[in-house]
Amino acid sequence: MKIPFKIILNSKNKKNYLVTIAIGKKCFNDWSSFAKPTWLKYCKKHSLGLIVIIDDLIDRTDPFWKKATWQKMLIGYYLNKDGIKINNICYLDTDILINPNSPNIFDYHDEKKISLVSQEYNLPYNLDFIRRRISFNRKRFYSKRYNLDSSLFMSVNQIYKYHKLKPQKDFACAGLIVFKSSKFSLIMKSWFYKYKKNINTLSGGGDEPIFNYEMFNTGKTKILNYKFQALWLYEMAFKFPFLYEQGLKKSVILKKCIESSLEDNYFLHFAGSWHEGQMWKIRKILSNINSLKFNKKFLDYLKKKVYGKPKGRVLPR
């Protein structure tokens, strides 16, 4: 089978690639219009390749066919089979925006492990507070039917037990996975074919709980900094709760908030099927060259050591 993909950008040394799955005209067009520009700038900065899968990797009549996101487990195998020799793959969901000034994610990857970003631990926010704010505002502004106490508050152990899986130490957002193709492609393929198409999960048949179990069960995972997959759901609830009321009606304000979130984060993921998950569809995010230059200076400044040396009293003019 010829793998249905487009090489958007070649890596000169064929070493590291960003890969996404955008099946269907609407999905591909949305990614191309709103996310791709930030990805291209990032890839060019770090000499990365960029590939997009544009159709199912297995036939929809196959008893193992599942939602598109499941097929991330097949990417490495099929790219290798098609003769596309890649060392490391960073799979990203299409609804991720990238700050082009961000460091190279592959510099933080251990090729002996699968690199992930936890959505439970090492967060810059109090998770219980964030979840309560999300729940309260969804009920107030989005739907009166929304339950204030729902699966949003499930613990890591509860999530695994709900799916009849052995509890693991952590739970990652499966929208970002970094792995060495030659080391993990075959085992990921085997994970895919362990589960048939009628599988039931909390996410309506989505892969996240199952993929988490399989990955953490290997004992070969590395947790990356939250900045490599900041979750807009958390960012919005903590920094910009007024957007629950204004939502998509104030696109200028929303754009400012998204760019503000990207100022000190690297990748921003708009995960989820509620309204927050649609807010990334704004053109020309981080397109201002001067703003990007200013942001680069800010990120460099964050790395500098400060000594608190007295400079005398300084007042604004």
mmCIF file of C-alpha atoms in Angstrom:
data_model
loop_
_atom_site.group_PDB
_atom_site.id
_atom_site.type_symbol
_atom_site.label_atom_id
_atom_site.label_comp_id
_atom_site.label_asym_id
_atom_site.label_seq_id
_atom_site.Cartn_x
_atom_site.Cartn_y
_atom_site.Cartn_z
ATOM 1 C CA MET A 1 0.000 0.000 0.000
ATOM 2 C CA LYS A 2 1.301 3.446 -0.940
ATOM 3 C CA ILE A 3 1.085 5.639 2.131
ATOM 4 C CA PRO A 4 -1.104 8.734 1.504
ATOM 5 C CA PHE A 5 1.085 11.619 2.645
ATOM 6 C CA LYS A 6 2.499 14.958 1.606
ATOM 7 C CA ILE A 7 6.043 16.060 2.329
ATOM 8 C CA ILE A 8 5.585 19.736 3.118
ATOM 9 C CA LEU A 9 9.225 20.284 4.015
ATOM 10 C CA ASN A 10 12.241 18.010 3.607
ATOM 11 C CA SER A 11 14.868 17.623 6.283
ATOM 12 C CA LYS A 12 18.311 17.845 4.698
ATOM 13 C CA ASN A 13 19.730 15.013 6.797
ATOM 14 C CA LYS A 14 16.456 13.033 7.051
ATOM 15 C CA LYS A 15 16.938 13.031 10.790
ATOM 16 C CA ASN A 16 13.959 14.656 12.510
ATOM 17 C CA TYR A 17 10.413 15.292 11.259
ATOM 18 C CA LEU A 18 7.196 16.745 12.573
ATOM 19 C CA VAL A 19 4.307 14.557 11.391
ATOM 20 C CA THR A 20 0.575 15.135 11.653
ATOM 21 C CA ILE A 21 -2.619 13.457 10.470
ATOM 22 C CA ALA A 22 -5.099 15.659 8.591
ATOM 23 C CA ILE A 23 -7.656 13.368 6.962
ATOM 24 C CA GLY A 24 -10.445 15.022 5.006
ATOM 25 C CA LYS A 25 -10.551 18.305 3.123
ATOM 26 C CA LYS A 26 -11.815 20.385 6.054
ATOM 27 C CA CYS A 27 -9.246 19.051 8.511
ATOM 28 C CA PHE A 28 -6.390 19.582 6.049
ATOM 29 C CA ASN A 29 -7.577 23.082 5.109
ATOM 30 C CA ASP A 30 -7.983 24.118 8.755
ATOM 31 C CA TRP A 31 -4.492 22.916 9.584
ATOM 32 C CA SER A 32 -3.045 24.575 6.484
ATOM 33 C CA SER A 33 -4.752 27.896 7.176
ATOM 34 C CA PHE A 34 -4.274 28.258 10.923
ATOM 35 C CA ALA A 35 -1.464 26.014 12.234
ATOM 36 C CA LYS A 36 0.854 25.250 9.327
ATOM 37 C CA PRO A 37 2.377 28.781 9.109
ATOM 38 C CA THR A 38 3.714 28.529 12.679
ATOM 39 C CA TRP A 39 4.965 24.962 12.070
ATOM 40 C CA LEU A 40 6.856 25.976 8.939
ATOM 41 C CA LYS A 41 8.713 28.793 10.703
ATOM 42 C CA TYR A 42 9.685 26.424 13.499
ATOM 43 C CA CYS A 43 10.816 23.666 11.140
ATOM 44 C CA LYS A 44 12.912 26.041 9.045
ATOM 45 C CA LYS A 45 14.585 27.442 12.141
ATOM 46 C CA HIS A 46 15.693 23.995 13.307
ATOM 47 C CA SER A 47 16.124 22.269 9.895
ATOM 48 C CA LEU A 48 13.263 19.854 10.576
ATOM 49 C CA GLY A 49 11.145 18.033 8.022
ATOM 50 C CA LEU A 50 7.351 18.242 7.928
ATOM 51 C CA ILE A 51 4.969 15.513 6.739
ATOM 52 C CA VAL A 52 1.172 15.373 6.785
ATOM 53 C CA ILE A 53 -0.837 12.143 6.437
ATOM 54 C CA ILE A 54 -3.881 12.977 4.290
ATOM 55 C CA ASP A 55 -5.840 9.707 4.221
ATOM 56 C CA ASP A 56 -6.456 6.592 6.312
ATOM 57 C CA LEU A 57 -3.505 4.237 6.640
ATOM 58 C CA ILE A 58 -5.861 1.239 6.691
ATOM 59 C CA ASP A 59 -9.169 0.686 4.936
ATOM 60 C CA ARG A 60 -12.262 1.823 6.822
ATOM 61 C CA THR A 61 -13.827 -1.610 6.309
ATOM 62 C CA ASP A 62 -10.956 -3.226 8.205
ATOM 63 C CA PRO A 63 -12.084 -4.584 11.612
ATOM 64 C CA PHE A 64 -9.138 -2.736 13.197
ATOM 65 C CA TRP A 65 -9.865 0.657 11.630
ATOM 66 C CA LYS A 66 -10.349 3.294 14.311
ATOM 67 C CA LYS A 67 -10.499 7.089 14.600
ATOM 68 C CA ALA A 68 -7.758 8.981 12.800
ATOM 69 C CA THR A 69 -5.789 9.773 15.955
ATOM 70 C CA TRP A 70 -5.279 6.038 16.563
ATOM 71 C CA GLN A 71 -3.323 5.910 13.345
ATOM 72 C CA LYS A 72 -0.448 7.845 14.903
ATOM 73 C CA MET A 73 0.639 4.370 16.063
ATOM 74 C CA LEU A 74 1.114 3.340 12.420
ATOM 75 C CA ILE A 75 3.017 6.383 11.142
ATOM 76 C CA GLY A 76 6.545 5.128 11.754
ATOM 77 C CA TYR A 77 5.872 1.690 10.292
ATOM 78 C CA TYR A 78 4.258 2.942 7.098
ATOM 79 C CA LEU A 79 6.775 5.720 6.481
ATOM 80 C CA ASN A 80 9.619 3.205 6.807
ATOM 81 C CA LYS A 81 7.784 0.742 4.565
ATOM 82 C CA ASP A 82 7.334 3.466 1.954
ATOM 83 C CA GLY A 83 11.052 4.167 1.949
ATOM 84 C CA ILE A 84 10.929 7.427 3.921
ATOM 85 C CA LYS A 85 13.879 6.935 6.247
ATOM 86 C CA ILE A 86 13.486 9.122 9.302
ATOM 87 C CA ASN A 87 15.383 8.956 12.561
ATOM 88 C CA ASN A 88 12.999 10.651 15.007
ATOM 89 C CA ILE A 89 9.326 11.535 14.629
ATOM 90 C CA CYS A 90 7.426 14.150 16.597
ATOM 91 C CA TYR A 91 3.748 13.422 16.058
ATOM 92 C CA LEU A 92 1.504 16.447 16.644
ATOM 93 C CA ASP A 93 -2.270 16.851 16.526
ATOM 94 C CA THR A 94 -3.382 19.373 13.905
ATOM 95 C CA ASP A 95 -4.827 21.757 16.526
ATOM 96 C CA ILE A 96 -1.442 22.776 17.914
ATOM 97 C CA LEU A 97 0.126 26.192 17.379
ATOM 98 C CA ILE A 98 3.892 26.620 17.714
ATOM 99 C CA ASN A 99 5.903 29.575 18.893
ATOM 100 C CA PRO A 100 8.609 29.749 16.166
ATOM 101 C CA ASN A 101 11.138 30.987 18.747
ATOM 102 C CA SER A 102 10.841 27.739 20.698
ATOM 103 C CA PRO A 103 13.850 25.457 21.232
ATOM 104 C CA ASN A 104 14.227 22.306 19.160
ATOM 105 C CA ILE A 105 12.073 19.636 20.827
ATOM 106 C CA PHE A 106 14.389 16.893 19.555
ATOM 107 C CA ASP A 107 17.234 18.334 21.655
ATOM 108 C CA TYR A 108 15.238 17.296 24.740
ATOM 109 C CA HIS A 109 14.351 13.821 23.465
ATOM 110 C CA ASP A 110 15.994 10.612 24.654
ATOM 111 C CA GLU A 111 16.082 8.198 21.683
ATOM 112 C CA LYS A 112 15.826 5.230 24.046
ATOM 113 C CA LYS A 113 12.428 6.450 25.239
ATOM 114 C CA ILE A 114 9.102 7.877 24.101
ATOM 115 C CA SER A 115 8.850 11.563 24.985
ATOM 116 C CA LEU A 116 5.529 12.899 26.278
ATOM 117 C CA VAL A 117 4.025 15.832 28.160
ATOM 118 C CA SER A 118 2.016 15.071 31.288
ATOM 119 C CA GLN A 119 -1.384 16.668 31.713
ATOM 120 C CA GLU A 120 -1.449 15.750 35.406
ATOM 121 C CA TYR A 121 1.902 16.543 36.996
ATOM 122 C CA ASN A 122 4.618 19.238 36.906
ATOM 123 C CA LEU A 123 2.074 21.828 35.811
ATOM 124 C CA PRO A 124 2.458 25.578 36.447
ATOM 125 C CA TYR A 125 -1.100 25.648 37.843
ATOM 126 C CA ASN A 126 -3.092 24.034 40.630
ATOM 127 C CA LEU A 127 -4.952 21.362 38.678
ATOM 128 C CA ASP A 128 -7.960 21.122 41.003
ATOM 129 C CA PHE A 129 -8.493 24.885 40.754
ATOM 130 C CA ILE A 130 -8.193 24.763 36.952
ATOM 131 C CA ARG A 131 -10.698 21.924 36.652
ATOM 132 C CA ARG A 132 -13.182 23.683 38.912
ATOM 133 C CA ARG A 133 -12.918 26.900 36.911
ATOM 134 C CA ILE A 134 -13.410 24.995 33.644
ATOM 135 C CA SER A 135 -16.406 23.130 35.016
ATOM 136 C CA PHE A 136 -18.038 26.176 36.596
ATOM 137 C CA ASN A 137 -17.654 28.382 33.510
ATOM 138 C CA ARG A 138 -18.763 25.723 31.062
ATOM 139 C CA LYS A 139 -21.977 25.322 33.026
ATOM 140 C CA ARG A 140 -22.485 29.072 33.333
ATOM 141 C CA PHE A 141 -21.721 30.108 29.758
ATOM 142 C CA TYR A 142 -21.814 27.022 27.527
ATOM 143 C CA SER A 143 -24.484 24.617 28.749
ATOM 144 C CA LYS A 144 -26.741 24.501 31.807
ATOM 145 C CA ARG A 145 -26.715 20.703 31.377
ATOM 146 C CA TYR A 146 -22.988 20.499 32.055
ATOM 147 C CA ASN A 147 -22.281 18.572 35.261
ATOM 148 C CA LEU A 148 -20.102 20.294 37.846
ATOM 149 C CA ASP A 149 -18.771 16.908 38.932
ATOM 150 C CA SER A 150 -17.838 14.784 35.917
ATOM 151 C CA SER A 151 -15.037 12.692 34.397
ATOM 152 C CA LEU A 152 -13.033 15.935 34.201
ATOM 153 C CA PHE A 153 -12.084 15.245 37.839
ATOM 154 C CA MET A 154 -11.088 11.590 37.436
ATOM 155 C CA SER A 155 -7.722 10.685 38.925
ATOM 156 C CA VAL A 156 -5.019 8.917 36.902
ATOM 157 C CA ASN A 157 -5.884 5.604 38.570
ATOM 158 C CA GLN A 158 -9.605 6.075 37.953
ATOM 159 C CA ILE A 159 -9.031 6.682 34.229
ATOM 160 C CA TYR A 160 -7.065 3.461 33.798
ATOM 161 C CA LYS A 161 -9.456 1.411 35.934
ATOM 162 C CA TYR A 162 -12.462 2.736 33.995
ATOM 163 C CA HIS A 163 -10.931 1.243 30.843
ATOM 164 C CA LYS A 164 -10.041 -2.008 32.697
ATOM 165 C CA LEU A 165 -6.336 -1.268 32.389
ATOM 166 C CA LYS A 166 -3.578 -1.604 34.947
ATOM 167 C CA PRO A 167 -2.981 1.862 36.497
ATOM 168 C CA GLN A 168 0.197 3.596 35.340
ATOM 169 C CA LYS A 169 2.256 6.333 36.975
ATOM 170 C CA ASP A 170 1.106 9.216 34.784
ATOM 171 C CA PHE A 171 -1.272 10.323 32.042
ATOM 172 C CA ALA A 172 -0.112 12.365 29.055
ATOM 173 C CA CYS A 173 -1.963 14.332 26.426
ATOM 174 C CA ALA A 174 -1.495 12.100 23.387
ATOM 175 C CA GLY A 175 -1.450 15.044 20.970
ATOM 176 C CA LEU A 176 2.358 15.104 21.138
ATOM 177 C CA ILE A 177 4.540 11.998 20.930
ATOM 178 C CA VAL A 178 8.275 11.943 20.133
ATOM 179 C CA PHE A 179 9.906 8.617 19.279
ATOM 180 C CA LYS A 180 12.776 7.028 17.394
ATOM 181 C CA SER A 181 11.213 5.419 14.362
ATOM 182 C CA SER A 182 13.419 2.330 14.130
ATOM 183 C CA LYS A 183 13.047 1.552 17.836
ATOM 184 C CA PHE A 184 9.319 2.025 18.444
ATOM 185 C CA SER A 185 7.462 1.756 15.112
ATOM 186 C CA LEU A 186 6.843 -1.995 15.273
ATOM 187 C CA ILE A 187 5.695 -2.038 18.884
ATOM 188 C CA MET A 188 3.354 0.901 18.209
ATOM 189 C CA LYS A 189 1.914 -1.011 15.267
ATOM 190 C CA SER A 190 1.285 -3.984 17.557
ATOM 191 C CA TRP A 191 -0.553 -1.706 19.996
ATOM 192 C CA PHE A 192 -2.822 -0.522 17.205
ATOM 193 C CA TYR A 193 -3.801 -4.061 16.207
ATOM 194 C CA LYS A 194 -4.565 -5.131 19.781
ATOM 195 C CA TYR A 195 -7.821 -3.163 19.710
ATOM 196 C CA LYS A 196 -10.725 -3.452 17.267
ATOM 197 C CA LYS A 197 -12.820 -0.612 15.886
ATOM 198 C CA ASN A 198 -15.703 -0.951 18.328
ATOM 199 C CA ILE A 199 -13.584 -0.095 21.355
ATOM 200 C CA ASN A 200 -15.282 2.159 23.903
ATOM 201 C CA THR A 201 -13.317 4.906 25.657
ATOM 202 C CA LEU A 202 -14.093 8.055 27.605
ATOM 203 C CA SER A 203 -13.247 10.080 24.517
ATOM 204 C CA GLY A 204 -15.843 8.368 22.320
ATOM 205 C CA GLY A 205 -13.542 5.683 20.985
ATOM 206 C CA GLY A 206 -10.427 7.867 21.001
ATOM 207 C CA ASP A 207 -6.957 6.459 21.561
ATOM 208 C CA GLU A 208 -5.656 8.532 24.474
ATOM 209 C CA PRO A 209 -6.302 6.246 27.486
ATOM 210 C CA ILE A 210 -5.208 3.120 25.621
ATOM 211 C CA PHE A 211 -2.108 4.735 24.121
ATOM 212 C CA ASN A 212 -1.153 6.085 27.560
ATOM 213 C CA TYR A 213 -1.396 2.625 29.064
ATOM 214 C CA GLU A 214 0.721 1.052 26.338
ATOM 215 C CA MET A 215 3.373 3.765 26.428
ATOM 216 C CA PHE A 216 3.810 3.955 30.192
ATOM 217 C CA ASN A 217 3.623 0.185 30.493
ATOM 218 C CA THR A 218 6.866 -0.075 28.492
ATOM 219 C CA GLY A 219 8.738 1.711 31.277
ATOM 220 C CA LYS A 220 10.466 3.718 28.557
ATOM 221 C CA THR A 221 8.948 7.186 28.732
ATOM 222 C CA LYS A 222 10.388 10.625 29.265
ATOM 223 C CA ILE A 223 8.269 13.557 30.430
ATOM 224 C CA LEU A 224 9.037 16.840 28.693
ATOM 225 C CA ASN A 225 8.432 20.331 30.012
ATOM 226 C CA TYR A 226 4.782 21.444 30.014
ATOM 227 C CA LYS A 227 5.801 24.283 27.673
ATOM 228 C CA PHE A 228 6.117 21.738 24.843
ATOM 229 C CA GLN A 229 2.393 21.032 25.061
ATOM 230 C CA ALA A 230 0.709 23.775 27.026
ATOM 231 C CA LEU A 231 -3.000 23.031 27.068
ATOM 232 C CA TRP A 232 -5.192 25.931 25.997
ATOM 233 C CA LEU A 233 -7.948 24.535 28.208
ATOM 234 C CA TYR A 234 -5.720 25.123 31.239
ATOM 235 C CA GLU A 235 -4.227 28.368 29.947
ATOM 236 C CA MET A 236 -7.610 29.920 29.224
ATOM 237 C CA ALA A 237 -9.138 28.872 32.544
ATOM 238 C CA PHE A 238 -6.230 30.288 34.546
ATOM 239 C CA LYS A 239 -5.201 33.376 32.558
ATOM 240 C CA PHE A 240 -8.217 34.393 30.474
ATOM 241 C CA PRO A 241 -11.462 33.207 32.145
ATOM 242 C CA PHE A 242 -13.329 36.188 30.639
ATOM 243 C CA LEU A 243 -13.136 34.359 27.292
ATOM 244 C CA TYR A 244 -15.821 31.945 28.483
ATOM 245 C CA GLU A 245 -18.260 34.826 28.249
ATOM 246 C CA GLN A 246 -16.839 36.515 25.157
ATOM 247 C CA GLY A 247 -15.751 33.316 23.399
ATOM 248 C CA LEU A 248 -15.279 33.547 19.657
ATOM 249 C CA LYS A 249 -17.212 36.800 19.377
ATOM 250 C CA LYS A 250 -14.153 38.927 20.104
ATOM 251 C CA SER A 251 -11.597 37.488 17.698
ATOM 252 C CA VAL A 252 -9.153 40.380 18.160
ATOM 253 C CA ILE A 253 -9.099 39.851 21.920
ATOM 254 C CA LEU A 254 -8.898 36.083 21.494
ATOM 255 C CA LYS A 255 -5.913 36.425 19.144
ATOM 256 C CA LYS A 256 -4.126 38.605 21.703
ATOM 257 C CA CYS A 257 -4.783 36.046 24.432
ATOM 258 C CA ILE A 258 -3.484 33.154 22.344
ATOM 259 C CA GLU A 259 -0.345 35.069 21.406
ATOM 260 C CA SER A 260 0.122 36.022 25.047
ATOM 261 C CA SER A 261 -0.072 32.368 26.031
ATOM 262 C CA LEU A 262 2.538 31.541 23.392
ATOM 263 C CA GLU A 263 4.915 34.235 24.690
ATOM 264 C CA ASP A 264 6.511 31.875 27.202
ATOM 265 C CA ASN A 265 5.180 28.529 25.976
ATOM 266 C CA TYR A 266 6.483 26.552 23.025
ATOM 267 C CA PHE A 267 3.571 24.470 21.680
ATOM 268 C CA LEU A 268 -0.051 25.328 22.497
ATOM 269 C CA HIS A 269 -2.603 22.525 22.111
ATOM 270 C CA PHE A 270 -6.319 23.237 21.669
ATOM 271 C CA ALA A 271 -7.423 19.757 22.732
ATOM 272 C CA GLY A 272 -11.027 18.807 23.375
ATOM 273 C CA SER A 273 -14.404 18.868 21.680
ATOM 274 C CA TRP A 274 -15.875 21.815 23.608
ATOM 275 C CA HIS A 275 -15.779 25.433 22.389
ATOM 276 C CA GLU A 276 -12.285 26.055 23.786
ATOM 277 C CA GLY A 277 -10.935 23.470 21.374
ATOM 278 C CA GLN A 278 -12.043 25.509 18.338
ATOM 279 C CA MET A 279 -10.356 28.756 19.316
ATOM 280 C CA TRP A 280 -7.119 28.111 17.410
ATOM 281 C CA LYS A 281 -8.760 28.823 14.068
ATOM 282 C CA ILE A 282 -7.487 32.383 13.754
ATOM 283 C CA ARG A 283 -5.315 33.525 10.876
ATOM 284 C CA LYS A 284 -1.919 35.171 11.213
ATOM 285 C CA ILE A 285 -1.107 34.041 14.741
ATOM 286 C CA LEU A 286 2.421 35.276 15.560
ATOM 287 C CA SER A 287 2.793 36.687 12.063
ATOM 288 C CA ASN A 288 4.181 40.057 13.184
ATOM 289 C CA ILE A 289 7.963 39.978 12.685
ATOM 290 C CA ASN A 290 8.654 42.697 15.244
ATOM 291 C CA SER A 291 6.574 40.899 17.870
ATOM 292 C CA LEU A 292 8.490 37.688 17.203
ATOM 293 C CA LYS A 293 11.817 39.494 17.590
ATOM 294 C CA PHE A 294 10.648 40.981 20.883
ATOM 295 C CA ASN A 295 9.489 37.553 22.046
ATOM 296 C CA LYS A 296 12.893 36.067 21.154
ATOM 297 C CA LYS A 297 14.577 38.662 23.369
ATOM 298 C CA PHE A 298 12.148 37.846 26.183
ATOM 299 C CA LEU A 299 12.820 34.089 25.956
ATOM 300 C CA ASP A 300 16.572 34.780 25.956
ATOM 301 C CA TYR A 301 16.161 37.022 28.989
ATOM 302 C CA LEU A 302 14.369 34.224 30.867
ATOM 303 C CA LYS A 303 17.548 32.146 30.598
ATOM 304 C CA LYS A 304 19.808 34.846 32.058
ATOM 305 C CA LYS A 305 20.967 34.802 35.636
ATOM 306 C CA VAL A 306 20.037 37.901 37.632
ATOM 307 C CA TYR A 307 21.914 39.088 40.720
ATOM 308 C CA GLY A 308 19.690 41.812 42.138
ATOM 309 C CA LYS A 309 22.472 44.391 42.144
ATOM 310 C CA PRO A 310 21.380 47.797 43.507
ATOM 311 C CA LYS A 311 21.111 50.394 40.755
ATOM 312 C CA GLY A 312 19.681 53.237 42.771
ATOM 313 C CA ARG A 313 16.128 54.443 42.626
ATOM 314 C CA VAL A 314 14.675 54.497 39.095
ATOM 315 C CA LEU A 315 11.298 56.100 38.346
ATOM 316 C CA PRO A 316 9.324 56.351 35.101
ATOM 317 C CA ARG A 317 9.775 59.596 33.180
#
